[in-house]
C-alpha positions as CSV (number, residue, x, y, z in Angstrom):
1,X,-27.5,-4.9,4.4
2,X,-25.3,-6.5,7.0
3,X,-23.6,-4.4,9.6
4,X,-19.9,-4.2,10.5
5,X,-20.3,-6.6,13.3
6,X,-23.3,-8.6,12.1
7,X,-23.7,-12.3,11.5
8,X,-22.1,-14.1,8.6
9,X,-23.8,-14.4,5.3
10,X,-24.8,-17.9,4.1
11,X,-22.1,-17.8,1.4
12,X,-19.5,-16.9,4.0
13,X,-20.7,-19.7,6.3
14,X,-20.7,-22.1,3.3
15,X,-17.2,-21.0,2.5
16,X,-16.0,-21.8,6.0
17,X,-17.8,-25.1,6.0
18,X,-16.2,-26.1,2.7
19,X,-12.8,-24.9,4.0
20,X,-12.9,-26.6,7.4
21,X,-14.8,-29.8,6.7
22,X,-14.1,-30.8,3.1
23,X,-10.8,-29.3,2.1
24,X,-9.1,-28.4,5.3
25,X,-8.2,-24.9,4.1
26,X,-7.6,-22.7,7.1
27,X,-7.3,-18.9,7.4
28,X,-3.6,-19.4,8.3
29,X,-3.0,-21.0,4.9
30,X,-4.4,-17.9,3.2
31,X,-2.6,-15.5,5.6
32,X,0.8,-16.8,4.6
33,X,0.2,-16.1,0.9
34,X,-1.3,-12.7,1.6
35,X,1.6,-11.5,3.7
36,X,4.2,-12.7,1.3
37,X,2.4,-11.1,-1.6
38,X,1.9,-7.8,0.1
39,X,5.6,-7.8,1.3
40,X,6.9,-8.2,-2.2
41,X,4.6,-5.4,-3.7
42,X,5.4,-2.9,-1.0
43,X,9.1,-3.7,-1.0
44,X,9.3,-2.8,-4.7
45,X,7.4,0.4,-4.2
46,X,9.4,1.6,-1.2
47,X,12.7,0.7,-2.8
48,X,11.7,3.3,-5.5
49,X,10.4,5.8,-2.9
50,X,13.6,5.7,-0.9
51,X,15.7,6.0,-4.0
52,X,13.6,9.0,-5.1
53,X,15.1,10.9,-2.1
54,X,18.6,9.5,-1.8
55,X,19.5,8.7,-5.5
56,X,17.4,10.1,-8.3
57,X,17.8,13.8,-7.5
58,X,21.6,13.4,-8.0
59,X,21.6,10.8,-10.8
60,X,18.5,11.6,-12.8
61,X,18.0,15.3,-12.1
62,X,21.5,16.6,-11.6
63,X,20.8,19.8,-13.5
64,X,18.3,20.8,-10.8
65,X,18.9,22.0,-7.2
66,X,18.3,19.2,-4.6
67,X,14.8,20.4,-3.6
68,X,13.5,20.7,-7.2
69,X,15.2,17.4,-8.1
70,X,13.4,15.7,-5.2
71,X,10.1,17.2,-6.2
72,X,10.4,15.9,-9.7
73,X,11.4,12.5,-8.3
74,X,8.2,12.6,-6.3
75,X,6.3,13.2,-9.6
76,X,7.8,9.9,-10.8
77,X,6.6,8.3,-7.5
78,X,3.1,9.5,-8.3
79,X,3.1,8.0,-11.8
80,X,2.7,4.5,-10.5
81,X,-0.3,5.4,-8.4
82,X,-1.9,7.2,-11.4
83,X,-1.3,4.1,-13.6
84,X,-2.6,1.6,-11.0
85,X,-6.4,2.1,-11.7
86,X,-5.7,1.5,-15.4
87,X,-3.8,-1.6,-14.4
88,X,-6.7,-2.8,-12.4
89,X,-9.0,-2.4,-15.4
90,X,-6.7,-4.1,-17.8
91,X,-5.8,-7.0,-15.5
92,X,-9.4,-7.5,-14.5
93,X,-10.2,-8.1,-18.2
94,X,-7.3,-10.5,-18.4
95,X,-8.6,-12.3,-15.3
96,X,-12.1,-12.7,-16.8
97,X,-10.7,-14.1,-20.0
98,X,-7.8,-16.3,-18.9
99,X,-8.1,-16.7,-15.2
100,X,-6.5,-15.6,-12.0
101,X,-3.3,-17.6,-12.4
102,X,-2.4,-16.0,-15.7
103,X,-3.3,-12.6,-14.4
104,X,-1.0,-12.9,-11.3
105,X,1.8,-14.4,-13.3
106,X,1.8,-11.6,-15.8
107,X,1.4,-8.9,-13.2
108,X,4.1,-10.1,-10.9
109,X,6.5,-10.7,-13.8
110,X,5.8,-7.1,-15.0
111,X,6.3,-5.8,-11.5
112,X,9.6,-7.7,-11.0
113,X,11.1,-6.9,-14.3
114,X,10.1,-3.2,-14.1
115,X,11.8,-2.9,-10.7
116,X,14.9,-4.8,-11.7
117,X,15.2,-2.7,-14.9
118,X,15.2,0.5,-12.7
119,X,18.4,-0.7,-11.2
120,X,19.9,-0.7,-14.7
121,X,18.9,2.8,-15.7
122,X,21.9,4.9,-16.6
123,X,22.5,8.3,-15.1
124,X,21.5,11.6,-16.8
125,X,25.1,12.3,-17.6
126,X,25.2,9.1,-19.7
127,X,21.8,8.9,-21.3
128,X,20.5,12.5,-20.9
129,X,16.7,12.8,-21.1
130,X,16.4,9.2,-22.1
131,X,17.3,8.3,-18.5
132,X,14.3,10.2,-17.2
133,X,12.0,8.7,-19.9
134,X,13.1,5.2,-19.1
135,X,12.6,5.6,-15.4
136,X,9.2,7.2,-15.9
137,X,8.1,4.3,-18.3
138,X,9.3,1.7,-15.8
139,X,7.5,3.4,-13.0
140,X,4.3,3.3,-15.0
141,X,5.0,-0.4,-15.5
142,X,5.2,-0.8,-11.7
143,X,1.8,0.9,-11.3
144,X,0.1,-1.2,-14.0
145,X,1.5,-4.3,-12.5
146,X,0.3,-3.5,-9.0
147,X,-3.2,-3.0,-10.4
148,X,-3.0,-6.6,-11.4
149,X,-1.7,-8.1,-8.2
150,X,-5.2,-8.0,-6.6
151,X,-6.0,-11.6,-6.0
152,X,-9.0,-11.6,-3.7
153,X,-7.1,-13.3,-0.9
154,X,-7.7,-10.5,1.5
155,X,-11.5,-10.5,1.5
156,X,-11.4,-14.3,1.3
157,X,-9.3,-14.4,4.5
158,X,-11.8,-12.3,6.3
159,X,-14.8,-14.4,5.0
160,X,-13.3,-17.8,5.9
161,X,-12.2,-16.8,9.4
162,X,-14.3,-17.7,12.4
163,X,-16.7,-15.1,13.6
164,X,-14.7,-14.2,16.7
165,X,-11.5,-13.7,14.7
166,X,-12.6,-12.0,11.5
167,X,-11.4,-8.6,12.5
168,X,-7.9,-10.0,13.3
169,X,-7.6,-11.9,10.1
170,X,-8.9,-8.9,8.1
171,X,-5.9,-7.0,9.5
172,X,-3.4,-9.6,8.4
173,X,-3.0,-8.5,4.8
174,X,-1.8,-5.1,5.9
175,X,1.1,-6.6,7.8
176,X,2.9,-7.3,4.5
177,X,3.0,-3.6,3.7
178,X,4.8,-2.6,6.8
179,X,7.2,-5.6,6.5
180,X,8.1,-4.7,3.0
181,X,8.8,-1.1,4.1
182,X,11.0,-2.3,7.0
183,X,13.1,-4.6,4.7
184,X,13.6,-1.9,2.2
185,X,14.6,0.6,4.9
186,X,17.1,-1.8,6.5
187,X,18.7,-2.7,3.2
188,X,19.2,0.9,2.1
189,X,20.4,1.8,5.6
190,X,23.1,-0.9,5.4
191,X,24.2,0.3,2.0
192,X,24.3,4.0,3.0
193,X,26.2,3.3,6.2
194,X,28.8,0.9,4.8
195,X,29.6,2.4,1.4
196,X,31.1,5.8,0.6
197,X,28.7,8.4,-0.9
198,X,30.4,8.0,-4.3
199,X,30.1,4.2,-4.3
200,X,26.5,4.3,-3.1
201,X,25.5,6.7,-5.9
202,X,27.5,4.8,-8.5
203,X,26.5,1.2,-7.9
204,X,25.4,0.5,-4.4
205,X,21.8,1.8,-4.8
206,X,21.1,-0.7,-7.5
207,X,21.2,-3.8,-5.3
208,X,17.8,-3.3,-3.6
209,X,16.2,-3.2,-7.1
210,X,17.8,-6.5,-8.0
211,X,16.8,-8.1,-4.7
212,X,13.2,-7.2,-5.6
213,X,13.1,-9.7,-8.4
214,X,14.0,-12.6,-6.1
215,X,11.4,-11.6,-3.6
216,X,8.8,-11.4,-6.4
217,X,9.6,-14.9,-7.6
218,X,9.1,-16.2,-4.1
219,X,5.8,-14.3,-3.8
220,X,4.6,-15.5,-7.2
221,X,5.1,-19.2,-6.3
222,X,3.7,-18.7,-2.8
223,X,0.5,-17.2,-4.2
224,X,0.1,-19.6,-7.1
225,X,0.4,-22.5,-4.7
226,X,-2.7,-21.1,-3.0
227,X,-4.9,-19.8,-5.8
228,X,-4.2,-22.5,-8.3
229,X,-5.8,-25.3,-6.3
230,X,-9.3,-26.8,-6.6
231,X,-10.0,-26.0,-2.9
232,X,-9.3,-22.3,-3.3
233,X,-11.0,-22.0,-6.7
234,X,-14.1,-23.4,-5.1
235,X,-13.9,-21.0,-2.2
236,X,-13.5,-18.0,-4.6
237,X,-16.6,-19.1,-6.6
238,X,-18.6,-20.0,-3.5
239,X,-18.1,-16.5,-2.0
240,X,-18.4,-14.9,-5.5
241,X,-14.9,-13.5,-5.3
242,X,-14.7,-13.6,-9.1
243,X,-14.1,-10.6,-11.4
244,X,-17.1,-8.8,-12.9
245,X,-17.0,-6.3,-15.7
246,X,-16.1,-2.8,-14.8
247,X,-19.0,-1.3,-16.6
248,X,-21.5,-3.6,-14.7
249,X,-19.7,-2.9,-11.4
250,X,-19.9,0.9,-11.8
251,X,-23.5,0.7,-13.0
252,X,-24.6,-1.4,-10.0
253,X,-22.2,-0.1,-7.3
254,X,-20.8,3.2,-8.7
255,X,-22.0,5.1,-5.6
256,X,-20.3,2.5,-3.3
257,X,-17.0,2.8,-5.3
258,X,-17.1,6.6,-5.0
259,X,-17.8,6.5,-1.3
260,X,-15.3,3.7,-0.7
261,X,-12.4,5.7,-2.1
262,X,-12.5,8.0,0.9
263,X,-12.9,5.3,3.6
264,X,-9.2,4.4,3.8
265,X,-7.9,7.7,2.4
266,X,-6.5,8.9,5.7
267,X,-4.5,5.8,6.5
268,X,-3.1,5.6,2.9
269,X,-2.0,9.3,3.1
270,X,-0.5,8.6,6.5
271,X,1.6,5.9,5.1
272,X,3.7,8.3,3.1
273,X,3.7,11.0,5.8
274,X,5.7,8.7,8.1
275,X,7.9,7.2,5.4
276,X,8.8,9.1,2.3
277,X,8.1,12.7,3.3
278,X,10.1,12.8,6.6
279,X,13.0,11.1,4.8
280,X,13.0,13.9,2.2
281,X,12.8,16.6,4.9
282,X,15.6,15.1,7.0
283,X,17.8,14.6,3.9
284,X,17.3,18.1,2.5
285,X,17.1,20.3,5.6
286,X,18.9,18.6,8.5
287,X,22.3,17.2,9.3
288,X,20.9,13.8,10.4
289,X,22.4,10.9,8.5
290,X,19.9,9.2,6.2
291,X,21.1,5.7,7.4
292,X,20.2,6.6,11.0
293,X,16.8,7.8,9.9
294,X,16.1,4.6,7.9
295,X,16.9,2.5,10.9
296,X,14.5,4.7,13.0
297,X,11.9,4.1,10.3
298,X,12.4,0.3,10.5
299,X,12.1,0.5,14.3
300,X,8.9,2.5,13.8
301,X,7.6,-0.1,11.4
302,X,8.1,-2.8,14.1
303,X,6.1,-0.6,16.5
304,X,3.5,-0.2,13.8
305,X,3.1,-4.0,13.5
306,X,2.4,-4.2,17.2
307,X,-0.3,-1.5,16.8
308,X,-1.8,-3.4,13.9
309,X,-2.0,-6.6,16.0
310,X,-3.7,-4.7,18.8
311,X,-6.1,-3.0,16.3
312,X,-7.1,-6.4,14.9
313,X,-7.7,-7.8,18.4
314,X,-9.8,-4.8,19.3
315,X,-11.9,-4.9,16.2
316,X,-13.3,-8.3,17.2
317,X,-14.4,-6.8,20.5
318,X,-15.6,-3.3,19.8
319,X,-16.1,-3.3,16.0
320,X,-14.2,-2.0,13.1
321,X,-16.3,1.1,12.7
322,X,-15.2,2.5,16.0
323,X,-11.5,1.9,15.3
324,X,-11.8,3.6,11.9
325,X,-13.4,6.7,13.4
326,X,-10.9,6.9,16.3
327,X,-8.0,6.3,13.9
328,X,-9.2,9.1,11.6
329,X,-9.4,11.5,14.5
330,X,-5.9,10.4,15.7
331,X,-4.5,11.0,12.2
332,X,-6.1,14.5,12.1
333,X,-4.5,15.4,15.5
334,X,-1.2,14.0,14.3
335,X,-1.4,16.1,11.1
336,X,-1.9,19.3,13.1
337,X,0.9,18.9,15.6
338,X,3.5,16.3,14.8
339,X,5.2,17.7,11.7
340,X,6.9,20.4,13.7
341,X,8.9,17.7,15.5
342,X,10.9,17.2,12.3
343,X,12.5,20.6,12.8
344,X,14.0,19.4,16.1
345,X,16.9,17.1,16.9
346,X,17.1,13.4,16.7
347,X,14.7,12.8,19.7
348,X,12.1,14.9,18.0
349,X,12.4,13.0,14.8
350,X,12.2,9.7,16.7
351,X,9.1,10.8,18.5
352,X,7.5,11.8,15.2
353,X,8.2,8.4,13.7
354,X,7.2,6.2,16.6
355,X,3.9,8.1,17.3
356,X,3.3,8.2,13.6
357,X,3.7,4.5,13.1
358,X,1.5,3.7,16.1
359,X,-1.3,5.9,14.7
360,X,-0.8,4.5,11.2
361,X,-0.8,0.9,12.3
362,X,-4.0,1.3,14.4
363,X,-5.9,2.7,11.4
364,X,-4.2,1.0,8.5
365,X,-4.9,-2.4,9.9
366,X,-8.6,-2.0,9.2
367,X,-8.3,-0.5,5.7
368,X,-8.3,-3.7,3.7
369,X,-11.3,-5.2,5.4
370,X,-13.1,-1.8,5.3
371,X,-12.8,-1.6,1.5
372,X,-13.9,-5.2,0.8
373,X,-16.8,-5.0,3.3
374,X,-18.5,-2.2,1.5
375,X,-19.6,-4.5,-1.4
376,X,-22.0,-7.3,-1.5
377,X,-21.3,-10.6,-3.2
378,X,-22.0,-9.5,-6.8
379,X,-19.2,-7.0,-7.2
380,X,-17.0,-7.6,-4.2
381,X,-13.9,-8.6,-6.2
382,X,-13.8,-5.9,-8.9
383,X,-15.3,-3.2,-6.6
384,X,-12.7,-3.8,-3.9
385,X,-9.9,-3.7,-6.4
386,X,-11.0,-0.4,-8.0
387,X,-11.6,1.3,-4.6
388,X,-8.2,0.2,-3.4
389,X,-6.4,1.5,-6.6
390,X,-8.2,4.8,-6.6
391,X,-7.8,5.4,-2.8
392,X,-4.1,4.7,-3.0
393,X,-3.8,7.2,-5.9
394,X,-5.6,10.0,-4.2
395,X,-4.4,9.3,-0.7
396,X,-0.8,8.2,-1.1
397,X,0.3,9.0,-4.6
398,X,0.6,12.8,-4.2
399,X,1.3,12.9,-0.5
400,X,5.1,13.3,-0.6
401,X,4.9,15.9,-3.3
402,X,2.2,17.9,-1.6
403,X,3.7,17.7,1.8
404,X,7.2,18.8,0.6
405,X,5.8,21.6,-1.4
406,X,3.6,22.9,1.4
407,X,6.3,22.7,4.0
408,X,8.8,24.5,1.7
409,X,6.3,27.3,1.0
410,X,4.7,27.8,4.3
411,X,6.7,25.8,6.9
412,X,6.5,22.4,8.4
413,X,3.1,23.1,10.1
414,X,1.6,23.1,6.6
415,X,2.9,19.7,5.8
416,X,0.0,18.1,7.6
417,X,-2.7,19.9,5.6
418,X,-2.8,17.2,3.0
419,X,-3.0,14.5,5.7
420,X,-5.6,16.5,7.5
421,X,-7.8,16.7,4.4
422,X,-7.6,12.9,4.1
423,X,-8.7,12.5,7.7
424,X,-11.7,14.8,7.1
425,X,-12.7,12.9,4.0
426,X,-12.5,9.6,5.9
427,X,-14.6,10.9,8.7
428,X,-17.2,12.2,6.4
429,X,-17.3,9.0,4.3
430,X,-17.7,6.9,7.5
431,X,-20.5,9.1,8.6
432,X,-22.3,8.7,5.3
433,X,-21.7,4.9,5.4
434,X,-23.4,4.8,8.8
435,X,-26.2,7.1,7.7
436,X,-27.2,5.3,4.5
437,X,-26.5,1.8,6.0
438,X,-23.9,0.9,3.4
439,X,-22.7,-1.7,5.9
440,X,-19.7,-4.0,5.3
441,X,-20.3,-7.5,4.0
442,X,-16.8,-8.7,3.1
443,X,-16.1,-9.5,6.7
444,X,-19.4,-10.9,7.6
């Protein structure tokens, strides 16, 4: 098996030759589609996550106290992550039967319409329990759709990049996640700070959900322009980035799938620990304005992008494995100490966010490449999609709910326990990968 920093496989080399000499497909071409696609997906998800703190407790769960209403909103947040693996299975079947273009079109249409429809859901006072049921059903639709947005561009980007830039290009897909978060945060901050509380809860909160549809349309055409071309179809087939059956994948690489779930777990959990959870704590237990916090979050996201760029540059010089290990240790240290800063004033909150996004960016930058690189050519496409879906479910899906519950019961120091468990799982899985030589191949 190839190592993290080993030489390229013949297929990868062939893919680059085809790209550069015959069809003039460059990694930059792929990077544009990847970033746009990830931005649209994460914008949709973070619009819902922010609304789960600022809007849904008052509009969907008004019969509960603010804390309980927020916890139930976080249950709705988790529904999409639980549905995502099922979406991966269903859309992989669609991919095998009808092709990647049909799969992406259906998935992004479902994602966009589910998100827009959320902005039309009436309040509990108007629709009663039907409002909760509709929102839950639409959230499941988001999760199913996200399971179908896996297009193979992320591992293809790492494969087709030149040897000395593979680590950097493997980082690029993750940039879209942070950009999507920043755009959602700034948009909500603008609405919160310019509208009255009554107007925001009545109609202002709906606009980000409507904006999501336009972003998804742009993302769909940007991605179809890439994947629906003979050049890219040949690259996918040359590097065996085509879907395989789930049963065959689990039979051949079930151990790798199980192990791979824990490799990016810490960074996925960290994502919600510096985005959704602190927003809920600030909104429920402090006097800080949510608009101010959202702007701090957007600034932190910008700092996270810088950390990701540095991480990508370093990975080409010292290797991805070292960055993943160092990043997991940093996440563990953050989990044990940083949450207490949320009990302080605005400077403490700002330090928490800035340090958190630097740690997140450094580690999160490597997660996409780390997942794809665990598999050899036969199951790289389906195996990577399943690992990503399951890792997001266990790592991020329940993080806001667990952190808010633990901090409410035992104090803020306990909020990091969920995150600490993710860091420990990641360190153990990386040690096992090294020991049994399940070395990455997606980048090589």
